[in-house]
């Protein structure tokens, strides 16, 4: 470290940022709640979009703080756009192997429009040229074709807690929208677009053994990780373009007099920056006014549940900007209702949304790969022009992507390594809101642009017409909407893929995309809901609030969450997390026996009151008929969990039994003048009086209950429908006979 | 050679074609073709006199469907009848039960699907033969008898099977041109469209075109079968070509008769759907009632199939010479 470099960088920081409100110090983060993150990176980027060549020309000044006690001799950068440079990049080859990447799979990639980024020059601000010191590295897989990570060896190291300022010039060629970023005609969604510095972590930070850069390659199944910073971005586009970006409301707008306009966006306390531009957006701006959206009862309820004072519950106002396709204009209100609902409940549950704006982008037809993605204060959703109300089409994705402001944006785990901490926590939260506010969704399948109610249940793999390749041909679906709750949809993927991988592993190390999704979205939702049912809603709410408060503006790990759970509940729940996070074992409890037999009449030789009596079966008193009922519950899966058994008798009596679920089976027997009707297993609960909930991680719900006497009516009802359906199919086909 | 088997013997008017009003009598004179709507009515009347034929078609259909429905019942019985999830699945299938079943019984359902495909193929072949018997009876104009029915199968079974194979080639070509190739073209055309509604209309226009052409092909093969029976001709290729020419020369009446009867089918289906929406089968009585309604609907479709043949045969008789 030279004193000169340190001086320059600190001076630059002052010049650019005005009065920084953030303190730079050497202390390790404590677990006191933070109002603002520690600012590690400061970007000032000027970028010009050429709508014809789909190129970005950028000049970036980056000030990076070495927030460690180490001497840092090299820097590492993400060059994400290079993932789309050729078919041999790590991203593209993984997408091909998986059969799918983000969005619609590799077949959706436009092989005529590759994407890449060239760093034309890099120099220390007013100092040495580093361009010749740049080299590509592949820390994850050694793939020589992958250029998504770049290393720059510094002529002089950055000292502990020192800063370095760099001037970088780059040209980025956008791909046609495939995965998140790119163009489609005159629509641009510009994300992962600039040379972005990795995260330098000290030994011990997030449990790592040695200090070093955390800068993973771009994988088909992974998202991102970055330090908090400040972004000041000047975007130049044709003057007729409407621009939206992280930061929301432009700080200034300048007509350049050459048909272009430059718009400045500025946002503090975030770890990424994305933007969009298109001349075709309808821009709608509305305000989330907290006092109108959140009632006193809502606040009182949360104060009671969380045990927090009013000022920690109350929400702030947010300006929401919706950039929507003209064809979706009739869904503007649906979008805003979803956004406001999300701002309200995420705010009440986890803490107020700390930014002043939120921008929501609705991508056009042909650019769906850009939809359903989160960036700080900026999300992309998506819908169809034909969106029946009972299909929660813009709502689900909008609430989910907003939720990432909390799980990813504010609690910024490493998405490469522990995707479940953002996607899983967010899916859990999204599902709760959807169920609370919207009720069930409905199954449907798209059929040439029409959502047909139902879900495929018979299909056959036949040669694809006209006999090129093989494909599933739907033979039948229920032609009726089947209501389902969000967790049920997740459960359907979970049971299919639960055994593929343990949940705890890096995103690109799962067997395939289905396993990644199941372990990042579905299983976490179910395991958190299972935990919630066990702990009770209020205690779970305190767990989640505490976790969010502790790690807002920080980078927590799975262990941090487990520690928080144990801390808040006062329990040791490691037995649960060990089973569901570190193994691919499954949970399945089943009621395997429900029977009632008349207690046999006394028969034989008995010694009574010192006398010997011989009893015959036919000299018993009448009206004393007793039954012995047996209910057996078995643990068919490997995972053990406390269960409650709910037993119903013919006289209406209900008995609740509790079992720790550890043995392989447990039998309950009763001798009563009445017979058992049925028995059902539910989740055990901390509070024995709590309602019955299924154990959502159970992979088979049909065997969770059993009747003593079978009831064939449901089977008759659905098989007669099936018969009718086959009759129609045959008759229809015979038309061609 | 028996009398009825002479080649080119034009059969007498079927008894059921006797018109019921003076107006119709005026139009029903040989040599003065009746308008399509009268033929449609006449088709209904003819089907009414051949209820046993419709019964036979319905019974065959039911037996074939039972072959896959019975194993399906056992599957559902196994998974639903002992579980409380059954009660929760009466109105809608419980999502967890349905998904769990699809997941755990995947291989069973796959083999059921495969069985269904084979049964459907067999049913189609059998249906080709059955229509030979049906048309023989309709051509004779007499009441249903198994003797005549099987005589028809023996007499025209060969050409009908050949017609079946020719029709498969025809349907393949129709799909290739108006589904596969056309869709590829539309994909390329609409790839850069912003408008979802525009693309939607485009694909649905294609689907409607495909349906119209498919139904037109079905109709041509109906007339080919009628020609084989009425002209007592074993030459399937030739009769297909002649049927095509017949339809081309009488496009308006053939289409009107075909779509008139098709409309009746659509109304029938709507009526069924209306009835079906009236109640959810949540008790044994209602399940049985639902079953009866479904079977009545299936019977009506068979009856309608007979009406198609009757009306088309009369149209051909009036204009085919
Ligand atoms: Zn997500």
CSV table of C-alpha atoms and ligand atoms in Angstrom, one decimal, chain A residues 223 374 400-401 404 423 426 521, ligand 1:
chain,number,residue,atom,x,y,z
A,223,UNK,CA,-27.5,-16.6,-8.9
A,374,UNK,CA,-35.1,-9.6,-8.7
A,400,UNK,CA,-42.2,-13.4,-5.1
A,401,UNK,CA,-39.9,-11.0,-6.8
A,404,UNK,CA,-36.4,-10.9,-2.8
A,423,UNK,CA,-35.2,-18.6,-2.8
A,426,UNK,CA,-38.8,-16.1,-0.1
A,521,UNK,CA,-37.5,-23.4,-3.5
C,1,LIG,ZN1,-36.9,-16.2,-6.5
